[in-house]
PDB file of C-alpha atoms in Angstrom:
ATOM      1  CA  MET A 818      56.088 -18.800 -53.623  1.00  0.00           C
ATOM      2  CA  ASN A 819      53.429 -19.007 -56.358  1.00  0.00           C
ATOM      3  CA  ASP A 820      53.608 -17.173 -59.684  1.00  0.00           C
ATOM      4  CA  SER A 821      51.151 -14.427 -58.690  1.00  0.00           C
ATOM      5  CA  VAL A 822      53.189 -13.431 -55.638  1.00  0.00           C
ATOM      6  CA  LYS A 823      56.427 -13.586 -57.617  1.00  0.00           C
ATOM      7  CA  ASN A 824      55.001 -11.402 -60.380  1.00  0.00           C
ATOM      8  CA  LEU A 825      53.562  -8.906 -57.897  1.00  0.00           C
ATOM      9  CA  THR A 826      56.874  -8.686 -56.033  1.00  0.00           C
ATOM     10  CA  LEU A 827      58.882  -8.261 -59.230  1.00  0.00           C
ATOM     11  CA  ALA A 828      56.452  -5.647 -60.556  1.00  0.00           C
ATOM     12  CA  SER A 829      56.769  -3.718 -57.275  1.00  0.00           C
ATOM     13  CA  ILE A 830      60.581  -3.750 -57.446  1.00  0.00           C
ATOM     14  CA  LEU A 831      60.579  -2.660 -61.085  1.00  0.00           C
ATOM     15  CA  THR A 832      58.056   0.086 -60.314  1.00  0.00           C
ATOM     16  CA  SER A 833      60.283   1.444 -57.551  1.00  0.00           C
ATOM     17  CA  LEU A 834      63.286   1.407 -59.860  1.00  0.00           C
ATOM     18  CA  PHE A 835      61.339   3.119 -62.628  1.00  0.00           C
ATOM     19  CA  VAL A 836      60.003   5.845 -60.309  1.00  0.00           C
ATOM     20  CA  VAL A 837      63.493   6.684 -58.994  1.00  0.00           C
ATOM     21  CA  ILE A 838      65.014   6.867 -62.497  1.00  0.00           C
ATOM     22  CA  THR A 839      62.090   8.880 -63.880  1.00  0.00           C
ATOM     23  CA  ILE A 840      62.079  11.398 -61.015  1.00  0.00           C
ATOM     24  CA  PHE A 841      65.800  11.954 -61.567  1.00  0.00           C
ATOM     25  CA  ALA A 842      65.332  12.235 -65.333  1.00  0.00           C
ATOM     26  CA  LEU A 843      62.454  14.715 -65.123  1.00  0.00           C
ATOM     27  CA  SER A 844      64.103  16.780 -62.384  1.00  0.00           C
ATOM     28  CA  THR A 845      67.281  17.209 -64.423  1.00  0.00           C
ATOM     29  CA  GLY A 846      65.454  17.780 -67.705  1.00  0.00           C
ATOM     30  CA  LEU A 847      66.879  14.612 -69.249  1.00  0.00           C
ATOM     31  CA  GLY A 848      63.569  12.760 -69.154  1.00  0.00           C
ATOM     32  CA  TYR A 849      61.985  14.421 -72.160  1.00  0.00           C
ATOM     33  CA  GLY A 850      62.489  13.198 -75.695  1.00  0.00           C
ATOM     34  CA  ILE A 851      63.936   9.728 -76.224  1.00  0.00           C
ATOM     35  CA  TYR A 852      63.421   8.625 -72.621  1.00  0.00           C
ATOM     36  CA  LEU A 853      59.672   9.300 -72.563  1.00  0.00           C
ATOM     37  CA  ASP A 854      59.070   8.344 -76.195  1.00  0.00           C
ATOM     38  CA  PHE A 855      60.954   5.038 -76.230  1.00  0.00           C
ATOM     39  CA  ALA A 856      62.587   4.022 -72.935  1.00  0.00           C
ATOM     40  CA  VAL A 857      59.357   4.237 -70.911  1.00  0.00           C
ATOM     41  CA  PRO A 858      57.094   2.246 -73.298  1.00  0.00           C
ATOM     42  CA  ILE A 859      59.805  -0.399 -73.822  1.00  0.00           C
ATOM     43  CA  PHE A 860      60.211  -0.730 -70.048  1.00  0.00           C
ATOM     44  CA  PHE A 861      56.486  -1.354 -69.525  1.00  0.00           C
ATOM     45  CA  ALA A 862      56.340  -3.698 -72.518  1.00  0.00           C
ATOM     46  CA  LEU A 863      59.038  -5.826 -70.864  1.00  0.00           C
ATOM     47  CA  VAL A 864      57.217  -5.702 -67.527  1.00  0.00           C
ATOM     48  CA  TYR A 865      54.074  -6.898 -69.327  1.00  0.00           C
ATOM     49  CA  LEU A 866      55.898  -9.845 -70.884  1.00  0.00           C
ATOM     50  CA  LYS A 867      57.436 -10.835 -67.551  1.00  0.00           C
ATOM     51  CA  CYS A 868      54.688 -10.063 -65.034  1.00  0.00           C
ATOM     52  CA  GLY A 869      51.480 -10.075 -67.088  1.00  0.00           C
ATOM     53  CA  GLY A 870      48.936  -7.412 -67.953  1.00  0.00           C
ATOM     54  CA  LYS A 871      47.264  -7.038 -64.534  1.00  0.00           C
ATOM     55  CA  TYR A 872      50.435  -6.189 -62.643  1.00  0.00           C
ATOM     56  CA  THR A 873      51.763  -4.027 -65.466  1.00  0.00           C
ATOM     57  CA  VAL A 874      48.656  -1.838 -65.439  1.00  0.00           C
ATOM     58  CA  LEU A 875      48.938  -1.546 -61.650  1.00  0.00           C
ATOM     59  CA  SER A 876      52.634  -0.701 -61.980  1.00  0.00           C
ATOM     60  CA  GLY A 877      51.895   2.007 -64.555  1.00  0.00           C
ATOM     61  CA  ILE A 878      49.157   3.665 -62.494  1.00  0.00           C
ATOM     62  CA  VAL A 879      51.301   3.690 -59.343  1.00  0.00           C
ATOM     63  CA  SER A 880      54.309   5.017 -61.273  1.00  0.00           C
ATOM     64  CA  VAL A 881      52.379   7.922 -62.797  1.00  0.00           C
ATOM     65  CA  LEU A 882      50.859   8.909 -59.438  1.00  0.00           C
ATOM     66  CA  LEU A 883      54.175   8.733 -57.548  1.00  0.00           C
ATOM     67  CA  VAL A 884      56.081  10.712 -60.182  1.00  0.00           C
ATOM     68  CA  PHE A 885      53.377  13.394 -60.220  1.00  0.00           C
ATOM     69  CA  MET A 886      53.241  13.669 -56.406  1.00  0.00           C
ATOM     70  CA  VAL A 887      57.024  13.924 -56.043  1.00  0.00           C
ATOM     71  CA  VAL A 888      57.952  16.071 -59.048  1.00  0.00           C
ATOM     72  CA  GLY A 889      54.654  17.942 -59.448  1.00  0.00           C
ATOM     73  CA  ASP A 890      55.077  17.947 -63.226  1.00  0.00           C
ATOM     74  CA  LEU A 891      51.602  17.428 -64.667  1.00  0.00           C
ATOM     75  CA  ALA A 892      52.771  17.446 -68.285  1.00  0.00           C
ATOM     76  CA  GLY A 893      55.484  14.894 -67.474  1.00  0.00           C
ATOM     77  CA  ALA A 894      52.959  12.638 -65.725  1.00  0.00           C
ATOM     78  CA  LEU A 895      50.637  12.794 -68.731  1.00  0.00           C
ATOM     79  CA  PHE A 896      53.459  11.910 -71.119  1.00  0.00           C
ATOM     80  CA  ILE A 897      54.468   9.006 -68.869  1.00  0.00           C
ATOM     81  CA  SER A 898      50.898   7.703 -68.924  1.00  0.00           C
ATOM     82  CA  GLN A 899      50.906   7.979 -72.732  1.00  0.00           C
ATOM     83  CA  SER A 900      54.181   6.055 -73.010  1.00  0.00           C
ATOM     84  CA  PHE A 901      52.998   3.479 -70.494  1.00  0.00           C
ATOM     85  CA  LEU A 902      49.838   2.844 -72.519  1.00  0.00           C
ATOM     86  CA  LEU A 903      51.830   2.526 -75.761  1.00  0.00           C
ATOM     87  CA  GLY A 904      54.100  -0.041 -74.132  1.00  0.00           C
ATOM     88  CA  VAL A 905      51.147  -2.064 -72.853  1.00  0.00           C
ATOM     89  CA  ILE A 906      49.443  -1.957 -76.268  1.00  0.00           C
ATOM     90  CA  CYS A 907      52.554  -3.224 -78.072  1.00  0.00           C
ATOM     91  CA  ALA A 908      53.204  -5.949 -75.496  1.00  0.00           C
ATOM     92  CA  TYR A 909      49.574  -7.077 -75.649  1.00  0.00           C
ATOM     93  CA  PHE A 910      49.880  -7.705 -79.377  1.00  0.00           C
ATOM     94  CA  MET A 911      53.292  -9.366 -78.969  1.00  0.00           C
ATOM     95  CA  ASP A 912      51.698 -11.876 -76.624  1.00  0.00           C
ATOM     96  CA  LYS A 913      48.793 -12.666 -78.981  1.00  0.00           C
ATOM     97  CA  ASP A 914      48.654 -15.536 -81.442  1.00  0.00           C
ATOM     98  CA  SER A 915      48.423 -13.197 -84.415  1.00  0.00           C
ATOM     99  CA  ILE A 916      50.186 -11.989 -87.559  1.00  0.00           C
ATOM    100  CA  LEU A 917      53.130  -9.682 -86.949  1.00  0.00           C
ATOM    101  CA  MET A 918      52.117  -6.978 -89.442  1.00  0.00           C
ATOM    102  CA  GLU A 919      48.572  -6.975 -88.090  1.00  0.00           C
ATOM    103  CA  ASP A 920      50.031  -6.399 -84.635  1.00  0.00           C
ATOM    104  CA  VAL A 921      51.878  -3.278 -85.774  1.00  0.00           C
ATOM    105  CA  PHE A 922      48.829  -2.064 -87.725  1.00  0.00           C
ATOM    106  CA  PHE A 923      46.372  -2.381 -84.846  1.00  0.00           C
ATOM    107  CA  ALA A 924      48.931  -1.115 -82.324  1.00  0.00           C
ATOM    108  CA  SER A 925      49.347   1.993 -84.501  1.00  0.00           C
ATOM    109  CA  ILE A 926      45.582   2.583 -84.540  1.00  0.00           C
ATOM    110  CA  LEU A 927      45.270   2.210 -80.765  1.00  0.00           C
ATOM    111  CA  GLY A 928      48.418   4.309 -80.365  1.00  0.00           C
ATOM    112  CA  THR A 929      46.778   7.109 -82.359  1.00  0.00           C
ATOM    113  CA  PHE A 930      43.754   7.020 -80.038  1.00  0.00           C
ATOM    114  CA  THR A 931      46.088   7.076 -77.028  1.00  0.00           C
ATOM    115  CA  ILE A 932      48.175  10.027 -78.158  1.00  0.00           C
ATOM    116  CA  LEU A 933      45.127  12.102 -79.089  1.00  0.00           C
ATOM    117  CA  LEU A 934      43.393  11.214 -75.814  1.00  0.00           C
ATOM    118  CA  ILE A 935      46.420  12.388 -73.834  1.00  0.00           C
ATOM    119  CA  ASP A 936      46.584  15.551 -75.952  1.00  0.00           C
ATOM    120  CA  LEU A 937      42.912  16.182 -75.172  1.00  0.00           C
ATOM    121  CA  TYR A 938      43.567  15.733 -71.438  1.00  0.00           C
ATOM    122  CA  THR A 939      46.614  18.007 -71.674  1.00  0.00           C
ATOM    123  CA  LYS A 940      44.486  20.668 -73.306  1.00  0.00           C
ATOM    124  CA  GLY A 941      41.853  20.416 -70.576  1.00  0.00           C
ATOM    125  CA  LEU A 942      44.351  20.518 -67.704  1.00  0.00           C
ATOM    126  CA  THR A 943      47.075  22.853 -68.981  1.00  0.00           C
ATOM    127  CA  GLY A 944      45.390  24.706 -71.832  1.00  0.00           C
ATOM    128  CA  TYR A 945      48.041  23.582 -74.348  1.00  0.00           C
ATOM    129  CA  SER A 946      47.318  21.232 -77.228  1.00  0.00           C
ATOM    130  CA  LEU A 947      49.637  20.287 -80.066  1.00  0.00           C
ATOM    131  CA  ILE A 948      46.674  19.394 -82.301  1.00  0.00           C
ATOM    132  CA  THR A 949      45.044  22.773 -81.654  1.00  0.00           C
ATOM    133  CA  GLU A 950      48.332  24.495 -82.477  1.00  0.00           C
ATOM    134  CA  PHE A 951      48.444  22.696 -85.832  1.00  0.00           C
ATOM    135  CA  LYS A 952      44.841  23.719 -86.521  1.00  0.00           C
ATOM    136  CA  GLU A 953      45.625  27.376 -85.818  1.00  0.00           C
ATOM    137  CA  MET A 954      48.714  27.224 -88.030  1.00  0.00           C
ATOM    138  CA  ALA A 955      46.622  25.742 -90.870  1.00  0.00           C
ATOM    139  CA  ALA A 956      44.264  28.737 -90.698  1.00  0.00           C
ATOM    140  CA  TRP A 957      46.909  31.161 -91.993  1.00  0.00           C
ATOM    141  CA  PHE A 958      48.941  28.738 -94.088  1.00  0.00           C
ATOM    142  CA  PRO A 959      48.532  29.635 -97.811  1.00  0.00           C
ATOM    143  CA  TYR A 960      48.131  26.030 -98.989  1.00  0.00           C
ATOM    144  CA  LYS A 961      45.728  24.742 -96.360  1.00  0.00           C
ATOM    145  CA  ASP A 962      44.858  21.411 -98.016  1.00  0.00           C
ATOM    146  CA  TYR A 963      48.513  20.462 -98.479  1.00  0.00           C
ATOM    147  CA  PHE A 964      49.324  21.492 -94.930  1.00  0.00           C
ATOM    148  CA  ASN A 965      46.484  19.396 -93.491  1.00  0.00           C
ATOM    149  CA  PHE A 966      47.505  16.423 -95.629  1.00  0.00           C
ATOM    150  CA  PHE A 967      51.082  16.700 -94.384  1.00  0.00           C
ATOM    151  CA  ILE A 968      50.031  16.991 -90.717  1.00  0.00           C
ATOM    152  CA  TYR A 969      47.658  13.996 -90.846  1.00  0.00           C
ATOM    153  CA  LEU A 970      50.277  11.959 -92.687  1.00  0.00           C
ATOM    154  CA  LEU A 971      52.919  12.971 -90.155  1.00  0.00           C
ATOM    155  CA  ILE A 972      50.730  11.982 -87.192  1.00  0.00           C
ATOM    156  CA  SER A 973      49.736   8.599 -88.626  1.00  0.00           C
ATOM    157  CA  PHE A 974      53.233   7.564 -89.654  1.00  0.00           C
ATOM    158  CA  TYR A 975      54.843   9.031 -86.533  1.00  0.00           C
ATOM    159  CA  VAL A 976      52.600   6.832 -84.371  1.00  0.00           C
ATOM    160  CA  GLY A 977      53.050   3.869 -86.717  1.00  0.00           C
ATOM    161  CA  GLY A 978      56.824   4.234 -86.715  1.00  0.00           C
ATOM    162  CA  MET A 979      56.960   4.656 -82.953  1.00  0.00           C
ATOM    163  CA  CYS A 980      54.847   1.526 -82.340  1.00  0.00           C
ATOM    164  CA  PHE A 981      57.014  -0.420 -84.803  1.00  0.00           C
ATOM    165  CA  CYS A 982      60.198   0.633 -82.954  1.00  0.00           C
ATOM    166  CA  ILE A 983      58.735  -0.144 -79.515  1.00  0.00           C
ATOM    167  CA  TYR A 984      57.528  -3.536 -80.737  1.00  0.00           C
ATOM    168  CA  TYR A 985      60.848  -4.336 -82.419  1.00  0.00           C
ATOM    169  CA  ILE A 986      63.182  -3.254 -79.613  1.00  0.00           C
ATOM    170  CA  SER A 987      61.024  -4.842 -76.901  1.00  0.00           C
ATOM    171  CA  LEU A 988      61.134  -8.207 -78.681  1.00  0.00           C
ATOM    172  CA  PHE A 989      64.903  -8.146 -78.976  1.00  0.00           C
ATOM    173  CA  LEU A 990      65.460  -7.002 -75.386  1.00  0.00           C
ATOM    174  CA  GLY A 991      62.909  -9.561 -74.188  1.00  0.00           C
ATOM    175  CA  LYS A 992      64.868 -12.273 -75.992  1.00  0.00           C
ATOM    176  CA  ARG A 993      68.110 -11.189 -74.332  1.00  0.00           C
ATOM    177  CA  LEU A 994      66.398 -11.184 -70.940  1.00  0.00           C
ATOM    178  CA  LYS A 995      64.729 -14.549 -71.691  1.00  0.00           C
ATOM    179  CA  ILE A 996      61.251 -13.321 -70.800  1.00  0.00           C
ATOM    180  CA  LEU A 997      59.433 -13.785 -74.119  1.00  0.00           C
ATOM    181  CA  THR A 998      56.214 -15.757 -74.128  1.00  0.00           C
ATOM    182  CA  GLN A 999      55.666 -18.473 -76.729  1.00  0.00           C
ATOM    183  CA  ASN A1000      53.870 -16.183 -79.171  1.00  0.00           C
ATOM    184  CA  ALA A1001      56.379 -13.375 -78.646  1.00  0.00           C
ATOM    185  CA  GLU A1002      59.218 -15.852 -79.204  1.00  0.00           C
ATOM    186  CA  LYS A1003      57.749 -16.787 -82.578  1.00  0.00           C
ATOM    187  CA  LYS A1004      57.461 -13.140 -83.592  1.00  0.00           C
ATOM    188  CA  TYR A1005      61.037 -12.525 -82.496  1.00  0.00           C
ATOM    189  CA  TYR A1006      62.322 -15.136 -84.938  1.00  0.00           C
ATOM    190  CA  ILE A1007      60.133 -13.736 -87.709  1.00  0.00           C
ATOM    191  CA  PHE A1008      61.359 -10.218 -86.972  1.00  0.00           C
ATOM    192  CA  ARG A1009      64.976 -11.382 -86.902  1.00  0.00           C
ATOM    193  CA  ASN A1010      64.506 -12.698 -90.455  1.00  0.00           C
ATOM    194  CA  LEU A1011      62.262  -9.877 -91.651  1.00  0.00           C
ATOM    195  CA  LYS A1012      64.181  -9.429 -94.907  1.00  0.00           C
ATOM    196  CA  VAL A1013      63.363 -12.996 -95.861  1.00  0.00           C
ATOM    197  CA  PHE A1014      59.786 -13.104 -94.577  1.00  0.00           C
ATOM    198  CA  ASN A1015      58.579  -9.607 -95.337  1.00  0.00           C
ATOM    199  CA  ARG A1016      56.902 -10.892 -98.538  1.00  0.00           C
ATOM    200  CA  PHE A1017      54.947 -13.476 -96.516  1.00  0.00           C
ATOM    201  CA  LEU A1018      53.554 -11.107 -93.898  1.00  0.00           C
ATOM    202  CA  CYS A1019      50.181  -9.776 -95.028  1.00  0.00           C
ATOM    203  CA  LEU A1020      46.998  -8.838 -93.224  1.00  0.00           C
ATOM    204  CA  LYS A1021      44.221 -11.355 -92.762  1.00  0.00           C
ATOM    205  CA  ARG A1022      41.620 -11.298 -95.517  1.00  0.00           C
ATOM    206  CA  SER A1023      38.959 -10.043 -93.072  1.00  0.00           C
ATOM    207  CA  THR A1024      41.215  -7.168 -92.016  1.00  0.00           C
ATOM    208  CA  PHE A1025      41.937  -6.387 -95.664  1.00  0.00           C
ATOM    209  CA  TYR A1026      38.184  -6.157 -96.353  1.00  0.00           C
ATOM    210  CA  ALA A1027      37.565  -4.034 -93.273  1.00  0.00           C
ATOM    211  CA  CYS A1028      40.279  -1.540 -94.270  1.00  0.00           C
ATOM    212  CA  ALA A1029      38.959  -1.323 -97.835  1.00  0.00           C
ATOM    213  CA  ILE A1030      35.405  -0.642 -96.593  1.00  0.00           C
ATOM    214  CA  TYR A1031      36.699   1.949 -94.125  1.00  0.00           C
ATOM    215  CA  ILE A1032      38.599   3.814 -96.856  1.00  0.00           C
ATOM    216  CA  PHE A1033      35.513   3.714 -99.088  1.00  0.00           C
ATOM    217  CA  ILE A1034      33.338   5.232 -96.334  1.00  0.00           C
ATOM    218  CA  ILE A1035      35.821   8.024 -95.553  1.00  0.00           C
ATOM    219  CA  GLU A1036      36.285   8.851 -99.230  1.00  0.00           C
ATOM    220  CA  LEU A1037      32.505   8.882 -99.692  1.00  0.00           C
ATOM    221  CA  LEU A1038      32.187  11.402 -96.856  1.00  0.00           C
ATOM    222  CA  ASN A1039      34.806  13.566 -98.580  1.00  0.00           C
ATOM    223  CA  ILE A1040      32.987  13.334-101.939  1.00  0.00           C
ATOM    224  CA  LEU A1041      29.696  14.312-100.279  1.00  0.00           C
ATOM    225  CA  ASN A1042      31.570  17.194 -98.629  1.00  0.00           C
ATOM    226  CA  ILE A1043      30.473  16.152 -95.144  1.00  0.00           C
ATOM    227  CA  LYS A1044      32.601  18.160 -92.728  1.00  0.00           C
ATOM    228  CA  ILE A1045      33.771  16.960 -89.314  1.00  0.00           C
ATOM    229  CA  ASP A1046      34.309  19.982 -87.085  1.00  0.00           C
ATOM    230  CA  PHE A1047      35.680  18.194 -84.029  1.00  0.00           C
ATOM    231  CA  ILE A1048      39.414  18.272 -84.771  1.00  0.00           C
ATOM    232  CA  TYR A1049      40.325  15.188 -82.700  1.00  0.00           C
ATOM    233  CA  LEU A1050      37.761  13.018 -84.472  1.00  0.00           C
ATOM    234  CA  LYS A1051      38.962  14.368 -87.815  1.00  0.00           C
ATOM    235  CA  VAL A1052      42.588  13.527 -87.001  1.00  0.00           C
ATOM    236  CA  ILE A1053      41.708  10.016 -85.810  1.00  0.00           C
ATOM    237  CA  LEU A1054      39.583   9.177 -88.853  1.00  0.00           C
ATOM    238  CA  THR A1055      42.112  10.578 -91.313  1.00  0.00           C
ATOM    239  CA  SER A1056      45.136   8.998 -89.614  1.00  0.00           C
ATOM    240  CA  ILE A1057      43.485   5.572 -89.641  1.00  0.00           C
ATOM    241  CA  GLU A1058      42.622   6.071 -93.315  1.00  0.00           C
ATOM    242  CA  TYR A1059      46.263   6.813 -94.172  1.00  0.00           C
ATOM    243  CA  LEU A1060      47.446   3.784 -92.197  1.00  0.00           C
ATOM    244  CA  SER A1061      44.874   1.664 -94.036  1.00  0.00           C
ATOM    245  CA  PHE A1062      46.048   3.060 -97.364  1.00  0.00           C
ATOM    246  CA  TYR A1063      49.628   2.095 -96.550  1.00  0.00           C
ATOM    247  CA  TYR A1064      48.915  -1.451 -95.371  1.00  0.00           C
ATOM    248  CA  LEU A1065      46.484  -2.240 -98.192  1.00  0.00           C
ATOM    249  CA  PHE A1066      48.883  -0.842-100.775  1.00  0.00           C
ATOM    250  CA  ARG A1067      51.707  -2.908 -99.267  1.00  0.00           C
ATOM    251  CA  ASP A1068      49.540  -6.044 -99.148  1.00  0.00           C
ATOM    252  CA  SER A1069      48.416  -5.652-102.749  1.00  0.00           C
ATOM    253  CA  ILE A1070      51.976  -5.191-103.996  1.00  0.00           C
ATOM    254  CA  ILE A1071      53.198  -8.259-102.082  1.00  0.00           C
ATOM    255  CA  ILE A1072      50.392 -10.521-103.311  1.00  0.00           C
ATOM    256  CA  ILE A1073      50.748  -9.476-106.957  1.00  0.00           C
ATOM    257  CA  GLN A1074      54.542  -9.819-106.778  1.00  0.00           C
ATOM    258  CA  ASP A1075      54.210 -13.263-105.236  1.00  0.00           C
ATOM    259  CA  TYR A1076      51.796 -14.323-107.965  1.00  0.00           C
ATOM    260  CA  ILE A1077      54.050 -13.027-110.779  1.00  0.00           C
ATOM    261  CA  LEU A1078      57.129 -14.695-109.297  1.00  0.00           C
ATOM    262  CA  THR A1079      55.320 -17.989-108.715  1.00  0.00           C
ATOM    263  CA  ARG A1080      53.890 -18.110-112.229  1.00  0.00           C
ATOM    264  CA  SER A1081      56.830 -16.805-114.244  1.00  0.00           C
ATOM    265  CA  LYS A1082      59.831 -17.679-112.028  1.00  0.00           C
ATOM    266  CA  LYS A1083      61.448 -14.497-113.380  1.00  0.00           C
ATOM    267  CA  VAL A1084      62.525 -11.585-111.179  1.00  0.00           C
ATOM    268  CA  LEU A1085      62.610  -9.330-114.244  1.00  0.00           C
ATOM    269  CA  TYR A1086      58.804  -9.406-114.482  1.00  0.00           C
ATOM    270  CA  VAL A1087      58.536  -8.379-110.828  1.00  0.00           C
ATOM    271  CA  ARG A1088      60.868  -5.446-111.449  1.00  0.00           C
ATOM    272  CA  LEU A1089      58.860  -4.377-114.478  1.00  0.00           C
ATOM    273  CA  PHE A1090      55.686  -4.555-112.404  1.00  0.00           C
ATOM    274  CA  MET A1091      57.231  -2.350-109.715  1.00  0.00           C
ATOM    275  CA  LEU A1092      58.334   0.137-112.363  1.00  0.00           C
ATOM    276  CA  ALA A1093      54.787   0.222-113.718  1.00  0.00           C
ATOM    277  CA  VAL A1094      53.500   0.886-110.182  1.00  0.00           C
ATOM    278  CA  LEU A1095      55.996   3.620-109.307  1.00  0.00           C
ATOM    279  CA  LEU A1096      55.666   5.733-112.450  1.00  0.00           C
ATOM    280  CA  PRO A1097      52.017   6.871-111.968  1.00  0.00           C
ATOM    281  CA  LEU A1098      52.120   6.665-108.155  1.00  0.00           C
ATOM    282  CA  PHE A1099      52.142  10.419-107.426  1.00  0.00           C
ATOM    283  CA  PHE A1100      49.745  11.391-110.221  1.00  0.00           C
ATOM    284  CA  VAL A1101      46.827   8.961-110.000  1.00  0.00           C
ATOM    285  CA  PHE A1102      47.416   7.322-106.643  1.00  0.00           C
ATOM    286  CA  LYS A1103      43.782   6.588-105.752  1.00  0.00           C
ATOM    287  CA  LEU A1104      42.976   5.105-109.149  1.00  0.00           C
ATOM    288  CA  GLU A1105      46.122   2.993-109.061  1.00  0.00           C
ATOM    289  CA  PHE A1106      45.337   1.960-105.492  1.00  0.00           C
ATOM    290  CA  LEU A1107      41.850   0.812-106.492  1.00  0.00           C
ATOM    291  CA  ILE A1108      43.207  -1.213-109.429  1.00  0.00           C
ATOM    292  CA  LEU A1109      45.848  -2.864-107.245  1.00  0.00           C
ATOM    293  CA  ILE A1110      43.494  -3.936-104.459  1.00  0.00           C
ATOM    294  CA  VAL A1111      40.983  -5.341-106.964  1.00  0.00           C
ATOM    295  CA  ILE A1112      43.698  -7.350-108.753  1.00  0.00           C
ATOM    296  CA  SER A1113      45.208  -8.591-105.470  1.00  0.00           C
ATOM    297  CA  TYR A1114      41.752  -9.539-104.204  1.00  0.00           C
ATOM    298  CA  ILE A1115      41.050 -11.647-107.304  1.00  0.00           C
ATOM    299  CA  ILE A1116      44.469 -13.301-107.118  1.00  0.00           C
ATOM    300  CA  ASP A1117      44.115 -14.064-103.417  1.00  0.00           C
ATOM    301  CA  VAL A1118      40.609 -15.524-103.735  1.00  0.00           C
ATOM    302  CA  LYS A1119      41.617 -17.787-106.607  1.00  0.00           C
ATOM    303  CA  ASN A1120      44.975 -18.903-105.238  1.00  0.00           C
ATOM    304  CA  GLN A1121      44.572 -18.596-101.433  1.00  0.00           C
ATOM    305  CA  ILE A1122      47.901 -16.776-101.250  1.00  0.00           C
ATOM    306  CA  ARG A1123      47.400 -15.464 -97.709  1.00  0.00           C
ATOM    307  CA  LEU A1124      46.891 -19.014 -96.395  1.00  0.00           C
ATOM    308  CA  HIS A1125      50.014 -20.212 -98.207  1.00  0.00           C
ATOM    309  CA  GLN A1126      51.991 -17.315 -96.738  1.00  0.00           C
ATOM    310  CA  LYS A1127      50.928 -18.239 -93.204  1.00  0.00           C
ATOM    311  CA  LYS A1128      51.878 -21.890 -93.771  1.00  0.00           C
ATOM    312  CA  ILE A1129      55.343 -20.888 -95.007  1.00  0.00           C
ATOM    313  CA  VAL A1130      55.969 -18.722 -91.935  1.00  0.00           C
ATOM    314  CA  ASP A1131      54.681 -21.438 -89.561  1.00  0.00           C
ATOM    315  CA  LEU A1132      56.823 -24.131 -91.218  1.00  0.00           C
ATOM    316  CA  TYR A1133      59.917 -21.967 -90.960  1.00  0.00           C
ATOM    317  CA  TYR A1134      59.334 -21.293 -87.286  1.00  0.00           C
ATOM    318  CA  GLU A1135      58.870 -25.000 -86.591  1.00  0.00           C
ATOM    319  CA  LYS A1136      62.316 -25.603 -88.067  1.00  0.00           C
ATOM    320  CA  VAL A1137      64.200 -22.835 -86.273  1.00  0.00           C
ATOM    321  CA  LYS A1138      62.456 -22.624 -82.914  1.00  0.00           C
ATOM    322  CA  PRO A1139      64.624 -23.598 -79.930  1.00  0.00           C
TER     323      PRO A1139
END
């Protein structure tokens, strides 16, 4: 039996198992919450790693259709399709030869598109939309700007945190089941030692530039007071901006810390730097952010820190890989 037939057969068996469990879960009311948010995407991420993308997509489509036809729960079917897509997105990046933090970053962006697309479909089919509800609440909220900021921040970091958890748990379960691909295996070992290697996991320089340009464009639109009336586009653009802020801020801190530690060999200087960063953080965040990314850019260009970080991670994996 060749690999294609084996993968198709296994995907069919797993699809049948998933449909039975999901029908039971939705029928009893136990399927909402943790099951749909985490169990479903992790399941399809593992199917992707074992059977490949083609059969996983087929499995997801069949599963959604069967659950909808049997249970008749349109909202449940839409949420399953959302979770299925999130699982496929995370598994796709796990299987790529890429940087771990970039995986989570791009998975979070695609996850934001996915969740808002499903919300848009839900609104069209059922008339209910969580995003529209938030917009209506903002209309009578006394501090509208703060409310909008909180909602956009909540959406971006909710999706980012969910993709991180799906990615993380899927890697560890995949390792236990011995189904990780070569690239996923490497990321598993990096993740397992994340405390040690967190300071060596930055975005690529091209991604860093792209995020900085994106933030500049969005901020320029805000300065020019150009309004975006379509709420879904507004949420997507703002959520991606907040994710970019976070990852660029994190990258800049890591690169400057690495430079200080390498040059001075004193942890005290790193702690003083962090104190200097934290004190004005909530008062002049954008100015501080601009200063940090400029300094980290200069340091990286002169010292090629991102390349050195990648070499360190690769050398470690070569030593510990099975």
